PDB file of C-alpha atoms and ligand atoms in Angstrom:
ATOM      1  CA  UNK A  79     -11.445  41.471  29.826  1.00 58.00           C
ATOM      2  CA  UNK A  80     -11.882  44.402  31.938  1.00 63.00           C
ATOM      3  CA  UNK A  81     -12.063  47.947  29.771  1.00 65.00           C
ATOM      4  CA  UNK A  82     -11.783  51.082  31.390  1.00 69.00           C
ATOM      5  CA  UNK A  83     -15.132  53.229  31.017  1.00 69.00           C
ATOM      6  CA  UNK A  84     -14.831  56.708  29.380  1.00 70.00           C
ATOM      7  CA  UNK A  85     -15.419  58.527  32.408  1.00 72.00           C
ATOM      8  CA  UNK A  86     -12.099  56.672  34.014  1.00 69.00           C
ATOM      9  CA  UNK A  87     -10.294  57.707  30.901  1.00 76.00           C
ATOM     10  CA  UNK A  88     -11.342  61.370  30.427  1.00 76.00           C
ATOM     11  CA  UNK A  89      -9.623  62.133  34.217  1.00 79.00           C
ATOM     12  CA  UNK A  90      -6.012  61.064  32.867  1.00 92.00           C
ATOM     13  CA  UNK A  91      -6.863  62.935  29.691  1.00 98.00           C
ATOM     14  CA  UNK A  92      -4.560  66.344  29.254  1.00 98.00           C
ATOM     15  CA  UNK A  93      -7.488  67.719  27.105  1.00 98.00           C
ATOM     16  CA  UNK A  94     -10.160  66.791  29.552  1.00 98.00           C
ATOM     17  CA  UNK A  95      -8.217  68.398  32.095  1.00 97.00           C
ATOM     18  CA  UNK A  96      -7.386  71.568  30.358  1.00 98.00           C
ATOM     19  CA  UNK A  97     -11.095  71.197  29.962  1.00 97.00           C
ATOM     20  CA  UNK A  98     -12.049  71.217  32.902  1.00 97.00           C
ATOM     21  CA  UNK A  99      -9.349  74.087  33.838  1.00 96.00           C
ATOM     22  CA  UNK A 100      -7.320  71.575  36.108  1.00 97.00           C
ATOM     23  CA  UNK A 101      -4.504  72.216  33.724  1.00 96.00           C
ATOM     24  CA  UNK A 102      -4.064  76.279  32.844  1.00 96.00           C
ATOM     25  CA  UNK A 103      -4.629  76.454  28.548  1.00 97.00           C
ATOM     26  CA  UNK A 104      -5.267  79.840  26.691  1.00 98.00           C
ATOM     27  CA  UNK A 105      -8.544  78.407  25.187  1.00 98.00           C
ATOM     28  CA  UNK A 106      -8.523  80.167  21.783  1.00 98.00           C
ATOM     29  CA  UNK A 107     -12.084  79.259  20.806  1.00 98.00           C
ATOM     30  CA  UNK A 108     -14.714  77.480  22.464  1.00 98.00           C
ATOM     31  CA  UNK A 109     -18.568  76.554  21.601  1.00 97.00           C
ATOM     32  CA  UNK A 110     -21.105  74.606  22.838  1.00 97.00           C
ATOM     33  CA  UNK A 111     -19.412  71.468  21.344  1.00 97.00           C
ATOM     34  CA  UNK A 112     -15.593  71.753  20.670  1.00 98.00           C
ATOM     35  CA  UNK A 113     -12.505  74.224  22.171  1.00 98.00           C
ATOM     36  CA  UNK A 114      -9.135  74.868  20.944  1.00 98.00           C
ATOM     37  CA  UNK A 115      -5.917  75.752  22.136  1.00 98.00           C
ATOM     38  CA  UNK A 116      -2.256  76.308  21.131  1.00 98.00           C
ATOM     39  CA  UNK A 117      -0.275  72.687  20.521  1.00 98.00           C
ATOM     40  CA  UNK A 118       2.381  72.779  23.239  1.00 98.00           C
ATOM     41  CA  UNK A 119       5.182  71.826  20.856  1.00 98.00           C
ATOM     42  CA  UNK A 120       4.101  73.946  17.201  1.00 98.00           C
ATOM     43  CA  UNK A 121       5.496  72.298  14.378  1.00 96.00           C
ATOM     44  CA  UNK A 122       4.547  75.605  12.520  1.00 98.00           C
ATOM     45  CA  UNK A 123       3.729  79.540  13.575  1.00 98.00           C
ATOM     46  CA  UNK A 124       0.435  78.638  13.782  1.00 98.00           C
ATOM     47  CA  UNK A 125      -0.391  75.686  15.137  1.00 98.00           C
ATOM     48  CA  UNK A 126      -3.853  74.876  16.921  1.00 98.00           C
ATOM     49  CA  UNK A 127      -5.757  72.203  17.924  1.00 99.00           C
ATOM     50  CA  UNK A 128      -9.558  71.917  18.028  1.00 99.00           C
ATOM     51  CA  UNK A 129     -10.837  69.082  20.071  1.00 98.00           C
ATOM     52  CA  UNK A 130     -14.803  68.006  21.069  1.00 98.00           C
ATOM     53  CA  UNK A 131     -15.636  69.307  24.857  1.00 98.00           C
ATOM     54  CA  UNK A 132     -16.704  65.611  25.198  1.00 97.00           C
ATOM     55  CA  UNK A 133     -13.814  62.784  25.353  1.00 97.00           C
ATOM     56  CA  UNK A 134     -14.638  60.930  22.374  1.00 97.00           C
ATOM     57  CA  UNK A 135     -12.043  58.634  20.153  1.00 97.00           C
ATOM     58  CA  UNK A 136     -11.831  58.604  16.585  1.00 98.00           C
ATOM     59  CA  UNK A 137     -11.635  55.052  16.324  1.00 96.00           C
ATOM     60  CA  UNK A 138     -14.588  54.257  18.531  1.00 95.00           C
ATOM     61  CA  UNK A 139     -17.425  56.879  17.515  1.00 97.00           C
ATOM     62  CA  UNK A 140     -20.143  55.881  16.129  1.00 97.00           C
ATOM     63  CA  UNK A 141     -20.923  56.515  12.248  1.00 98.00           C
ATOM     64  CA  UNK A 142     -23.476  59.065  12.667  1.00 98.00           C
ATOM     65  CA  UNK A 143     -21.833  60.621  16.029  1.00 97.00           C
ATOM     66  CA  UNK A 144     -18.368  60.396  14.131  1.00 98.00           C
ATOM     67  CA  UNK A 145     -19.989  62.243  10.777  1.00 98.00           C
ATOM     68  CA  UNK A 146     -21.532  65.349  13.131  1.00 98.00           C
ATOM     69  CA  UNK A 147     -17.898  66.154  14.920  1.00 98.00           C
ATOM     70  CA  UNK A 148     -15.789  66.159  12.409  1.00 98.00           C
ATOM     71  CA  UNK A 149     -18.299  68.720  10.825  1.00 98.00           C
ATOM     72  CA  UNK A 150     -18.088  70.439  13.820  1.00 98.00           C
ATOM     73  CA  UNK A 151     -14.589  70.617  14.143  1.00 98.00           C
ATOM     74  CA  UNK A 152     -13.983  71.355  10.577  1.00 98.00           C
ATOM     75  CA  UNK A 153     -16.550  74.458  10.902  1.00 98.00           C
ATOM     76  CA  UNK A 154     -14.672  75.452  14.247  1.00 98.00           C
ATOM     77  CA  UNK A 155     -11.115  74.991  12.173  1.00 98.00           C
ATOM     78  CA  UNK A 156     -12.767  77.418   9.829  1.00 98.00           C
ATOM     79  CA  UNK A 157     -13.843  79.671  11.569  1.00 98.00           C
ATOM     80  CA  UNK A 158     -10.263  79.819  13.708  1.00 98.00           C
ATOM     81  CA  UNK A 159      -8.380  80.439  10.388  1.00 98.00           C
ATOM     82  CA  UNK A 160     -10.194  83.282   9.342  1.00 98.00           C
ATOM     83  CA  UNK A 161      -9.565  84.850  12.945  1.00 98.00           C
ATOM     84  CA  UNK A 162      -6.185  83.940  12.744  1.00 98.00           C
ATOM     85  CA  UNK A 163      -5.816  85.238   9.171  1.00 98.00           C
ATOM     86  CA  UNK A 164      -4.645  82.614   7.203  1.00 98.00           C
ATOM     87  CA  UNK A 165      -7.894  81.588   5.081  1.00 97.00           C
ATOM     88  CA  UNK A 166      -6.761  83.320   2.321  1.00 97.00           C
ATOM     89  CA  UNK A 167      -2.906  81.602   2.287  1.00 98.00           C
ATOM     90  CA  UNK A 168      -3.857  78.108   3.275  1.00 98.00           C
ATOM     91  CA  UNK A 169      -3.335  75.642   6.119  1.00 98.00           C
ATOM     92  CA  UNK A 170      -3.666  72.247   6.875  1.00 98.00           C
ATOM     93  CA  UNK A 171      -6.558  69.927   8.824  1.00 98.00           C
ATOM     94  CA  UNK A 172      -5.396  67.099  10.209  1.00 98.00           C
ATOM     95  CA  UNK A 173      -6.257  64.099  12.681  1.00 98.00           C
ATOM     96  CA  UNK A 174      -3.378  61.410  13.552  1.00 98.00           C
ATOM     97  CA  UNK A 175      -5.080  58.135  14.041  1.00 98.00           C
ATOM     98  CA  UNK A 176      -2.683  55.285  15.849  1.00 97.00           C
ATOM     99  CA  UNK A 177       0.828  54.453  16.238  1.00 97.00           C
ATOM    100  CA  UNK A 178       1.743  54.924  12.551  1.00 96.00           C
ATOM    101  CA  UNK A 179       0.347  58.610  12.124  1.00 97.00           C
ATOM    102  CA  UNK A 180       1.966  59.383  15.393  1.00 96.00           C
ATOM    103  CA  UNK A 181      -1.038  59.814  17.504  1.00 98.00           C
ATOM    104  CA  UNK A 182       0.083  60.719  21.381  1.00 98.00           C
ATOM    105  CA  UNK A 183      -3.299  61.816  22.735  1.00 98.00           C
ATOM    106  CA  UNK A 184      -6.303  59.540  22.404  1.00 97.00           C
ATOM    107  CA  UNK A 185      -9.454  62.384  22.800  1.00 98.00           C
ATOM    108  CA  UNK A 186      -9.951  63.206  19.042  1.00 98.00           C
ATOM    109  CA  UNK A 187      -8.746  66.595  18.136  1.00 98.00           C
ATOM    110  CA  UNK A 188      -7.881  68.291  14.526  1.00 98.00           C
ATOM    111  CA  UNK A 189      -4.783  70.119  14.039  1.00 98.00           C
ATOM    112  CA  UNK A 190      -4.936  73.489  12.100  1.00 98.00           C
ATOM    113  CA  UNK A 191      -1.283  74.217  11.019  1.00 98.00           C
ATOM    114  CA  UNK A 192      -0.213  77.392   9.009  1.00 98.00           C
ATOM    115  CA  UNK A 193       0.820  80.170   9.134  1.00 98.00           C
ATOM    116  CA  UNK A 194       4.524  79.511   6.863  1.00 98.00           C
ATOM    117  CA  UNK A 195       4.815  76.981   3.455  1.00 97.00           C
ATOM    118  CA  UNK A 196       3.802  73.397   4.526  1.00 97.00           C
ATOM    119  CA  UNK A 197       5.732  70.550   3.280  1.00 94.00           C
ATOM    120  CA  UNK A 198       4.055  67.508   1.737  1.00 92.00           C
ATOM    121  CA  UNK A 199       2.486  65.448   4.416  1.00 82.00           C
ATOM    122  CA  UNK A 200       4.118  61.953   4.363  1.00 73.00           C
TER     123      UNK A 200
HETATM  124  P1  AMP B 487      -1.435  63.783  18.271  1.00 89.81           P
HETATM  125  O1  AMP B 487       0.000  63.437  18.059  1.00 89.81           O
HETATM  126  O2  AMP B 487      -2.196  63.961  16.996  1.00 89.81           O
HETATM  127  O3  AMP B 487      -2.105  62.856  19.257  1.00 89.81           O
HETATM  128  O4  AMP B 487      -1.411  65.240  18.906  1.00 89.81           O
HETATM  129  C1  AMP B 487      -1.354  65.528  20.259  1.00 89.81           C
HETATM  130  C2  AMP B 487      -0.803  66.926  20.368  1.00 89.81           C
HETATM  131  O5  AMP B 487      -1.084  67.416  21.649  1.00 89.81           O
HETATM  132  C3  AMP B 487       0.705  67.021  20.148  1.00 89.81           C
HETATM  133  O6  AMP B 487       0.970  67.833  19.020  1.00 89.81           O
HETATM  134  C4  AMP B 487       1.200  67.650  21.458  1.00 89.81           C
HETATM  135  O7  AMP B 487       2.221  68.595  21.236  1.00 89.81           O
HETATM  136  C5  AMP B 487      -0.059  68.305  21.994  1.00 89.81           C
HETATM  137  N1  AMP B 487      -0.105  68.468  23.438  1.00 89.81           N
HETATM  138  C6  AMP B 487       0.212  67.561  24.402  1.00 89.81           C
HETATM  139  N2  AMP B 487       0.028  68.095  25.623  1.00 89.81           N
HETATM  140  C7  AMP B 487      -0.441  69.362  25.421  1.00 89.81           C
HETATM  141  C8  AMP B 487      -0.823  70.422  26.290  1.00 89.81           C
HETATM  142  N3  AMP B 487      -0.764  70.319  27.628  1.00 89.81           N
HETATM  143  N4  AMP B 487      -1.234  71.596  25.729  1.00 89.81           N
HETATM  144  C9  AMP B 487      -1.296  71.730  24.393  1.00 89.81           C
HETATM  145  N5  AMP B 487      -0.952  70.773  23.526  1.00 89.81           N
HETATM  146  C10 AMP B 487      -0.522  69.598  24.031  1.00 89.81           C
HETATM  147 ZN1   ZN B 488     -10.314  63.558  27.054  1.00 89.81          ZN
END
């Protein structure tokens, strides 16, 4: 079976390309590991996504590579909701995984949503 590399992925990947500035994104955060931007189609007034610099897939990542990016993105997350001022009210982390979750974009990224009263997830 022939798999396509990483590298052949990452240049069809919207977040690779917003990236690499091929496609214009107001990048709301960035680091020397992870960026974030506004989701195209909010499901709530605030509604963010943080995502690794590096194309990288949930499913794939090794353990010990998987355990230091989620930290990092759930520092980053942090860190975004107290800029955007909504540590104190509450928001929601979250990463869709597959067809069942919804997942639409395979380069791992963590939603931060807030910013109104969430709804049970489901
Ligand atoms: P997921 O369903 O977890 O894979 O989330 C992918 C998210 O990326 C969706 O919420 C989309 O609205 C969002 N999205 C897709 N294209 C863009 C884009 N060009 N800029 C910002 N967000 C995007
Ligand atoms: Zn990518």
């Amino acid at each position: 079976m022939i798999t396509k590399s990483s590298d052949e992925k990452s240049q069809k990947c919207i977040f690779c390309m917003i990236r690499k500035e091929e496609i214009h994104s107001q990048i709301l955060y960035k680091d020397s590991d992870v960026f974030a931007i506004y989701d195209i189609n909010p499901r709530a007034p605030i509604h963010i996504l943080v995502i690794p610099l590096k194309h990288v897939v949930f499913s794939n990542l090794k353990e010990k590579i998987l355990l230091d990016i989620l930290g990092k993105l759930s520092l980053s997350a942090r860190k975004i909701a107290e800029k955007f001022d909504i540590k104190s009210e509450g928001y929601r982390l979250v990463i869709n995984q597959g067809n069942n979750a919804g997942q639409t974009v395979e380069h791992l990224h963590m939603h931060l949503i807030g910013g109104k009263k969430l709804a049970p997830e489901g």
